[in-house]
Amino acid sequence: MYDPKSLHASEFIDHGEVLESLQYATAHARDAALIDEIIDKAALKKGLTHREASVLLACELPDRMERVFTLANQIKHDFYGNRIVMFAPLYLSNYCINSCVYCPYHAKNRHIARKKLTQEEVAREVIALQDMGHKRLALEAGEHPTMNPISYILECINTIYSIKHKNGAIRRVNVNIAATTVDEYRMLKEAGIGTYILFQETYHKESYEKLHPVGPKHDYAWHTEAMDRAMQGGIDDVGLGVLFGLEGYRYEFAALLMHAEHLEAVYGVGPHTISVPRIKRADDIDPNVFDNGIDDDIFARICACIRVSVPYTGMIISTRESQAVRERVLPLGVSQISGASRTSVGGYCEPEPEEENSAQFDVSDRRTLDEVVSWLMDQGHIPSFCTACYRAGRTGDRFMSLCKSQQILNCCHPNALLTLKEYLQDYASPATRAKGLAMIDAELLKIPSDKVRAKAMQYLEAIERGERDFRF
């Protein structure tokens, strides 16, 4: 029986409850009265249950879905404003002992180039990322007990935080590594990471075990209960996600929300972020062999339904998606995107030779960071390089209380402007700089507090003089 407070994966992701929810959603896909009731509840901005959200995802009434899209846009602005947080992935190593059938890093792949960055190479990659303007990284590594032990990950984190180059500094390191122990999560916390990210890939247990036939990742419970161990280890911000295309999208959607309900019920803090990657072509991987792929219309619907169901969470769209797709879903609730990403081990400092391809997947959006920043501003978004919350202790339940009460904007909006000004001063092209400075002037007028506006203007002037790292 479904029990969100249970610590056992089989109970907080209850297969029977997922199937019953999907049947309920199908039966009510054209129930206008019920759908209106659910949308009205979502408009209160307190979230929806997985079953209610499943009804919206299954909705066959176009006018009601338009209401959901409109509401998703409104909720995103009410909680996060018009800012979009920028980050980049940094792949440390693609050595892996698992045999995930959808990932080119699987242990049996003999023709992908295997690489592991030395600390000197990590430093060079970090400097290259800093020279673009990045302030926030997401570390990625395959699972390998001798090639990628926790000591290696911790050493890399220490190296990254130590690199100060010109005006560049990585101020926040998020980590996406394999499920591990409470003790090792505690080490990551002590190393000063931001969010711990782990994609479930699929919540369907039978499919999960087939897709992960060999290796420690085969253990469904160990993997699914990782977020509990992370929180028990002191990491109070975690990021969920599934790889859409491996299993039926409606199943994944319902189970993903059940996982969010579980974290909220047990720890009082739901997921800090939710990612929605779709399976993409990569070395040794043809996405067409998976028969659960979703088109762009369904993808947009998923994004909107997540936003109205979990209004407080950050939503991430990576460079897996094209410019056109990212442009479509940005108004539906997305709050974080990557820019100028490389999914190879290395490649920021110097392009990776084709014969040494180590990429995890093909990147669809290949624009430079400057091009992405300029495009975001054209769309009316503030590109934000802010990492202030982690350094000011606004994490876990403290962040969530501010977010759920829609007070986090009092910090986020001015901090976004300050970090955008840093980017414009240090890294932007002349055209992007001119566009950004005009946006900052306009956005300053939207700050309701005269005191906060005056302080922001003071900080902006100091940034222009060469000072850095002001924050609210």
Coordinates of N, CA and C in Angstrom, one line a residue, residues 180-182 185-186 189 196 225-236 238:
T180 N 25.2 6.3 -3.1 CA 26.3 5.9 -2.2 C 25.8 5.8 -0.7
T181 N 26.7 5.8 0.2 CA 26.3 5.6 1.6 C 26.1 6.9 2.4
V182 N 25.5 6.8 3.5 CA 25.3 8.0 4.4 C 26.6 8.6 4.7
Y185 N 27.8 10.6 1.7 CA 27.0 11.8 1.5 C 27.5 12.8 2.5
R186 N 27.8 12.4 3.7 CA 28.2 13.4 4.7 C 29.5 14.0 4.3
K189 N 28.7 16.7 1.8 CA 28.2 17.8 2.4 C 29.3 18.7 3.0
Y196 N 22.7 17.6 -4.4 CA 23.0 16.3 -4.9 C 21.9 15.8 -5.8
E225 N 16.3 4.7 -2.9 CA 16.4 5.2 -1.6 C 17.6 6.1 -1.3
A226 N 18.3 6.4 -2.4 CA 19.6 7.2 -2.2 C 19.3 8.6 -1.7
M227 N 18.2 9.2 -2.1 CA 17.9 10.6 -1.6 C 17.6 10.6 -0.1
D228 N 17.1 9.5 0.4 CA 16.9 9.4 1.9 C 18.3 9.4 2.6
R229 N 19.2 8.6 2.0 CA 20.5 8.5 2.7 C 21.2 9.8 2.5
A230 N 21.1 10.5 1.4 CA 21.7 11.8 1.2 C 21.2 12.8 2.3
M231 N 19.9 12.8 2.5 CA 19.4 13.7 3.5 C 19.8 13.3 4.9
Q232 N 19.9 12.0 5.2 CA 20.4 11.6 6.5 C 21.8 11.9 6.6
G233 N 22.6 12.1 5.5 CA 24.0 12.5 5.6 C 24.1 14.0 5.7
G234 N 23.0 14.8 5.8 CA 23.1 16.2 5.9 C 22.9 17.0 4.7
I235 N 22.8 16.4 3.5 CA 22.5 17.1 2.3 C 21.0 17.4 2.2
D236 N 20.7 18.7 2.4 CA 19.3 19.1 2.5 C 18.7 19.5 1.2
V238 N 18.2 18.1 -2.7 CA 18.4 17.0 -3.7 C 17.6 17.2 -4.9

